[in-house]
Amino acid sequence: MFKVSKQQQNRSYGRNSFLKGISCVDCVNESCLIKKNLLSSTVFNFSDKKTEIKCKKGQQFIIEGAPVNGLFFVLKGKVKVYRTGINGREQIVRFANEGEIIGHRGFGTEEYYSIGAIALEDTILCYFSKNILQEALKKEPSFTYDLMLFYADELNRSEAKVKTISQMTVRERVVDTLLYIHRKFSNKNEFLDLPLSRKEYADYAGTTEEQVIRIFSALKKENLIATKGKKICIVNLALLKQEISEHNFYLDS
DNA sequence: TCATTAATCGCAC
DNA sequence: GTGCGATTAATGA
């Protein structure tokens, strides 16, 4: 679609290539808050200073405990963000889609990342160093404001998740996870457009792989969902929503 | 195709 | 609800 030659060039470097890539002007991610603020000359000049990072499926690009140097934006692909708990259990904090920000919690005074991030499919990231970003944020209020809205939204989501984990039954948490993935990653035919393993569903819902499998097969029997290997289809969205509606759940991405 | 990995299920706790 | 192990299905080299 755009700048094919650049992509081919990237490919020839194999994994882990760090090089200058597609300009923000040509980016297709309208939801990206850099793209949205590109009319500002500050942001425009700043956008030129990004580094493009290519990740293969399954590749980790943020390691828990590593020093924070900057911020990632997802140009293309999907990513999971997690924390490791006791005896190595992963807690998936969130999934990030194209145009979203990763590593922002460590921004500011934090010295080390408290989260890890792994690409769920082949992914291209835009990386900005902390200093460059800080300069742009100080100069351009509307850009800063957009980022603030993003932080507020993240906080809201995080608070809602506390309640999910502490007050919902396992079944409700799994249903909630399905609805979350559906809101965020479904395409039109109700198939979830994200190849997650049962374990990854469990890590997000705060339960075990076995429970997820048991609940999936129960939901299948009740004709609420259908599965084909990793592909999962929401059959009866309304009924699933009804299951967790008493938790007066907020509905957003 | 064969070998590896993931998904299920049953059972004990 | 959780954790382990055996069985079966799916994936990929």
Short mmCIF file of C-alpha atoms (C1' of nucleotides) in Angstrom, two decimals:
data_model
loop_
_atom_site.label_atom_id
_atom_site.label_comp_id
_atom_site.label_asym_id
_atom_site.label_seq_id
_atom_site.Cartn_x
_atom_site.Cartn_y
_atom_site.Cartn_z
CA MET A 1 0.00 0.00 0.00
CA PHE A 2 2.59 2.52 1.04
CA LYS A 3 6.35 2.67 0.81
CA VAL A 4 6.71 -0.92 -0.23
CA SER A 5 10.35 -0.44 -1.00
CA LYS A 6 11.09 0.54 2.58
CA GLN A 7 9.37 -2.55 3.88
CA GLN A 8 11.37 -4.74 1.60
CA GLN A 9 14.48 -3.01 2.74
CA ASN A 10 13.53 -3.71 6.36
CA ARG A 11 12.91 -7.33 5.62
CA SER A 12 16.38 -7.83 4.30
CA TYR A 13 17.78 -6.91 7.69
CA GLY A 14 15.92 -9.79 9.34
CA ARG A 15 14.86 -9.67 12.98
CA ASN A 16 15.67 -6.82 15.23
CA SER A 17 16.33 -4.17 12.68
CA PHE A 18 16.58 -0.64 13.93
CA LEU A 19 16.28 1.83 11.14
CA LYS A 20 14.48 4.86 9.98
CA GLY A 21 11.19 3.99 8.40
CA ILE A 22 7.87 5.28 7.25
CA SER A 23 7.17 8.89 8.05
CA CYS A 24 4.25 9.70 10.32
CA VAL A 25 2.72 11.68 7.46
CA ASP A 26 2.26 8.48 5.48
CA CYS A 27 1.09 6.45 8.45
CA VAL A 28 -2.33 4.84 8.18
CA ASN A 29 -3.04 4.89 11.92
CA GLU A 30 -5.47 7.76 12.25
CA SER A 31 -6.01 6.88 15.89
CA CYS A 32 -2.37 7.44 16.80
CA LEU A 33 -2.07 10.59 18.87
CA ILE A 34 1.04 11.68 17.06
CA LYS A 35 -0.72 11.38 13.75
CA LYS A 36 -3.64 13.36 15.16
CA ASN A 37 -1.37 16.22 16.21
CA LEU A 38 0.75 16.30 13.11
CA LEU A 39 -0.57 19.71 12.05
CA SER A 40 1.48 21.21 14.83
CA SER A 41 4.96 21.98 13.57
CA THR A 42 6.50 20.91 16.87
CA VAL A 43 4.95 17.50 16.64
CA PHE A 44 5.70 17.34 12.96
CA ASN A 45 9.40 17.94 13.49
CA PHE A 46 9.43 15.62 16.43
CA SER A 47 7.79 12.81 14.47
CA ASP A 48 10.84 12.66 12.28
CA LYS A 49 12.97 11.51 15.19
CA LYS A 50 11.43 8.14 15.68
CA THR A 51 13.12 4.81 15.34
CA GLU A 52 11.29 1.97 13.74
CA ILE A 53 11.58 -1.45 15.29
CA LYS A 54 10.43 -4.65 13.68
CA CYS A 55 9.39 -7.57 15.85
CA LYS A 56 8.69 -11.13 14.86
CA LYS A 57 5.75 -12.95 16.37
CA GLY A 58 6.56 -13.93 19.94
CA GLN A 59 9.47 -11.55 20.25
CA GLN A 60 9.83 -9.63 23.48
CA PHE A 61 10.70 -5.95 23.13
CA ILE A 62 10.21 -4.72 26.68
CA ILE A 63 11.82 -6.72 29.45
CA GLU A 64 10.60 -6.38 33.01
CA GLY A 65 13.14 -4.51 35.08
CA ALA A 66 15.01 -3.02 32.12
CA PRO A 67 15.76 0.71 32.26
CA VAL A 68 13.19 3.02 30.70
CA ASN A 69 14.52 4.95 27.74
CA GLY A 70 11.47 5.87 25.80
CA LEU A 71 8.03 5.05 24.57
CA PHE A 72 6.66 2.66 21.96
CA PHE A 73 3.78 3.17 19.57
CA VAL A 74 2.33 0.23 17.67
CA LEU A 75 2.47 0.99 13.97
CA LYS A 76 1.32 -2.40 12.84
CA GLY A 77 0.49 -5.60 14.66
CA LYS A 78 -0.73 -6.58 18.12
CA VAL A 79 1.02 -6.80 21.45
CA LYS A 80 0.44 -8.18 24.92
CA VAL A 81 1.63 -6.37 28.03
CA TYR A 82 2.14 -8.37 31.19
CA ARG A 83 3.67 -8.58 34.62
CA THR A 84 5.20 -11.67 36.09
CA GLY A 85 3.80 -12.69 39.44
CA ILE A 86 4.67 -15.32 42.03
CA ASN A 87 6.03 -18.65 40.73
CA GLY A 88 6.37 -17.26 37.25
CA ARG A 89 2.69 -16.77 36.59
CA GLU A 90 2.00 -14.14 34.00
CA GLN A 91 -0.69 -11.55 34.50
CA ILE A 92 -1.58 -9.97 31.21
CA VAL A 93 -2.32 -6.34 31.92
CA ARG A 94 -3.65 -5.38 28.54
CA PHE A 95 -3.51 -6.00 24.84
CA ALA A 96 -2.44 -3.22 22.52
CA ASN A 97 -3.69 -2.70 19.03
CA GLU A 98 -2.38 -0.55 16.20
CA GLY A 99 -1.96 3.11 17.11
CA GLU A 100 -1.66 2.43 20.84
CA ILE A 101 1.09 3.32 23.27
CA ILE A 102 3.24 0.93 25.25
CA GLY A 103 5.67 1.62 28.04
CA HIS A 104 4.01 4.86 29.13
CA ARG A 105 3.79 3.84 32.78
CA GLY A 106 7.56 4.06 33.01
CA PHE A 107 7.54 7.52 31.56
CA GLY A 108 8.52 10.39 33.85
CA THR A 109 10.31 9.52 37.05
CA GLU A 110 10.26 5.72 36.81
CA GLU A 111 13.63 4.22 36.18
CA TYR A 112 12.71 0.68 35.22
CA TYR A 113 9.90 -0.98 33.37
CA SER A 114 7.52 -2.82 35.64
CA ILE A 115 5.99 -4.64 32.69
CA GLY A 116 7.10 -6.80 29.83
CA ALA A 117 5.73 -6.68 26.29
CA ILE A 118 5.66 -9.34 23.60
CA ALA A 119 4.51 -9.14 19.99
CA LEU A 120 1.55 -11.42 19.31
CA GLU A 121 2.14 -11.26 15.58
CA ASP A 122 4.74 -9.70 13.34
CA THR A 123 4.74 -6.14 14.57
CA ILE A 124 6.27 -2.81 13.67
CA LEU A 125 6.87 -0.34 16.49
CA CYS A 126 7.70 3.34 16.48
CA TYR A 127 10.07 4.20 19.24
CA PHE A 128 10.75 7.66 20.71
CA SER A 129 13.35 8.41 23.28
CA LYS A 130 12.26 9.98 26.53
CA ASN A 131 14.10 13.26 25.98
CA ILE A 132 12.74 13.90 22.53
CA LEU A 133 9.24 13.17 23.71
CA GLN A 134 9.56 15.41 26.74
CA GLU A 135 10.57 18.36 24.62
CA ALA A 136 7.60 17.94 22.32
CA LEU A 137 5.20 17.56 25.22
CA LYS A 138 6.40 20.75 26.86
CA LYS A 139 5.99 22.74 23.68
CA GLU A 140 2.70 21.44 22.42
CA PRO A 141 -0.25 21.55 24.84
CA SER A 142 -2.79 19.81 22.63
CA PHE A 143 -0.42 16.90 22.21
CA THR A 144 0.12 16.75 25.96
CA TYR A 145 -3.61 16.96 26.53
CA ASP A 146 -4.27 14.01 24.24
CA LEU A 147 -1.67 12.01 26.10
CA MET A 148 -3.31 12.98 29.39
CA LEU A 149 -6.64 11.70 28.13
CA PHE A 150 -4.95 8.47 27.27
CA TYR A 151 -3.51 8.16 30.78
CA ALA A 152 -6.91 8.88 32.32
CA ASP A 153 -8.48 6.21 30.20
CA GLU A 154 -5.81 3.73 31.16
CA LEU A 155 -6.37 4.45 34.82
CA ASN A 156 -10.07 3.93 34.43
CA ARG A 157 -9.48 0.61 32.75
CA SER A 158 -7.03 -0.45 35.38
CA GLU A 159 -9.43 0.35 38.20
CA ALA A 160 -12.18 -1.55 36.46
CA LYS A 161 -9.90 -4.52 36.15
CA VAL A 162 -9.26 -4.63 39.88
CA LYS A 163 -12.96 -5.05 40.39
CA THR A 164 -13.18 -7.68 37.66
CA ILE A 165 -10.55 -9.84 39.26
CA SER A 166 -11.71 -9.43 42.82
CA GLN A 167 -15.47 -9.64 42.46
CA MET A 168 -16.33 -11.74 39.45
CA THR A 169 -16.51 -15.51 39.30
CA VAL A 170 -14.09 -17.34 37.03
CA ARG A 171 -16.78 -17.85 34.44
CA GLU A 172 -17.62 -14.17 34.47
CA ARG A 173 -13.99 -13.23 34.13
CA VAL A 174 -13.57 -15.47 31.12
CA VAL A 175 -16.72 -14.05 29.54
CA ASP A 176 -15.44 -10.58 30.29
CA THR A 177 -12.14 -11.42 28.64
CA LEU A 178 -13.93 -12.64 25.54
CA LEU A 179 -15.96 -9.47 25.36
CA TYR A 180 -12.87 -7.33 25.83
CA ILE A 181 -11.05 -9.09 23.01
CA HIS A 182 -14.17 -8.88 20.92
CA ARG A 183 -14.55 -5.14 21.45
CA LYS A 184 -10.96 -4.59 20.64
CA PHE A 185 -10.02 -7.09 17.97
CA SER A 186 -13.07 -8.56 16.27
CA ASN A 187 -13.72 -8.18 12.61
CA LYS A 188 -17.21 -7.99 11.18
CA ASN A 189 -18.06 -11.69 11.11
CA GLU A 190 -17.78 -12.00 14.90
CA PHE A 191 -14.55 -13.98 14.74
CA LEU A 192 -11.93 -12.82 17.18
CA ASP A 193 -9.08 -11.57 15.05
CA LEU A 194 -6.35 -12.49 17.49
CA PRO A 195 -4.58 -15.84 17.78
CA LEU A 196 -4.43 -16.25 21.55
CA SER A 197 -3.63 -19.48 23.32
CA ARG A 198 -5.90 -20.74 26.10
CA LYS A 199 -3.14 -19.87 28.49
CA GLU A 200 -3.15 -16.27 27.36
CA TYR A 201 -6.89 -16.01 27.94
CA ALA A 202 -6.25 -17.43 31.40
CA ASP A 203 -3.44 -14.97 32.09
CA TYR A 204 -5.73 -12.09 31.27
CA ALA A 205 -8.74 -13.43 33.17
CA GLY A 206 -6.59 -14.26 36.18
CA THR A 207 -7.25 -17.98 36.13
CA THR A 208 -5.71 -21.18 34.80
CA GLU A 209 -5.58 -22.69 31.36
CA GLU A 210 -7.77 -25.60 32.44
CA GLN A 211 -10.53 -23.35 33.72
CA VAL A 212 -10.57 -21.45 30.46
CA ILE A 213 -10.88 -24.71 28.53
CA ARG A 214 -13.71 -25.91 30.79
CA ILE A 215 -15.59 -22.67 30.51
CA PHE A 216 -15.08 -22.49 26.76
CA SER A 217 -16.57 -25.94 26.34
CA ALA A 218 -19.49 -25.02 28.61
CA LEU A 219 -20.11 -21.89 26.56
CA LYS A 220 -19.93 -23.98 23.41
CA LYS A 221 -22.59 -26.35 24.73
CA GLU A 222 -24.79 -23.38 25.50
CA ASN A 223 -24.29 -22.10 21.97
CA LEU A 224 -22.82 -18.81 23.10
CA ILE A 225 -19.51 -19.23 21.32
CA ALA A 226 -17.94 -21.52 18.71
CA THR A 227 -14.31 -22.52 18.37
CA LYS A 228 -12.17 -23.84 15.58
CA GLY A 229 -8.81 -24.49 17.08
CA LYS A 230 -7.49 -21.08 18.05
CA LYS A 231 -10.21 -19.25 16.16
CA ILE A 232 -13.06 -18.23 18.38
CA CYS A 233 -16.44 -16.96 17.23
CA ILE A 234 -18.94 -15.11 19.37
CA VAL A 235 -22.32 -16.66 18.54
CA ASN A 236 -24.58 -14.88 20.99
CA LEU A 237 -23.08 -11.56 21.97
CA ALA A 238 -26.22 -10.30 23.70
CA LEU A 239 -26.42 -13.26 26.07
CA LEU A 240 -22.74 -13.05 26.91
CA LYS A 241 -23.10 -9.39 27.75
CA GLN A 242 -26.09 -10.21 29.88
CA GLU A 243 -24.01 -12.60 31.97
CA ILE A 244 -21.82 -9.82 33.27
CA SER A 245 -24.35 -6.99 33.03
CA GLU A 246 -25.13 -7.12 36.74
CA HIS A 247 -21.61 -5.95 37.37
CA ASN A 248 -22.73 -2.83 35.50
CA PHE A 249 -19.66 -3.09 33.47
CA TYR A 250 -18.22 -0.20 31.59
CA LEU A 251 -18.02 -0.84 27.88
CA ASP A 252 -15.17 0.61 25.94
CA SER A 253 -12.15 -0.60 24.10
"C1'" DT B 1 5.03 -37.27 6.81
"C1'" DC B 2 6.74 -37.05 11.54
"C1'" DA B 3 7.78 -34.38 15.55
"C1'" DT B 4 6.63 -30.80 18.40
"C1'" DT B 5 3.25 -28.01 20.71
"C1'" DA B 6 -1.41 -26.90 22.25
"C1'" DA B 7 -5.99 -28.27 23.73
"C1'" DT B 8 -8.82 -31.36 26.34
"C1'" DC B 9 -10.43 -34.20 29.85
"C1'" DG B 10 -10.45 -36.97 34.09
"C1'" DC B 11 -9.24 -37.34 38.64
"C1'" DA B 12 -7.36 -36.28 43.25
"C1'" DC B 13 -7.04 -32.80 46.51
"C1'" DG C 1 -11.32 -24.05 42.05
"C1'" DT C 2 -6.59 -25.86 41.31
"C1'" DG C 3 -2.90 -28.84 39.64
"C1'" DC C 4 -1.12 -32.93 37.48
"C1'" DG C 5 -0.82 -36.34 33.94
"C1'" DA C 6 -2.62 -38.90 30.03
"C1'" DT C 7 -4.79 -38.53 25.62
"C1'" DT C 8 -5.95 -36.30 21.39
"C1'" DA C 9 -5.87 -32.57 18.05
"C1'" DA C 10 -3.38 -29.06 15.55
"C1'" DT C 11 0.62 -27.05 13.70
"C1'" DG C 12 4.72 -26.58 11.30
"C1'" DA C 13 9.42 -28.24 9.45
#
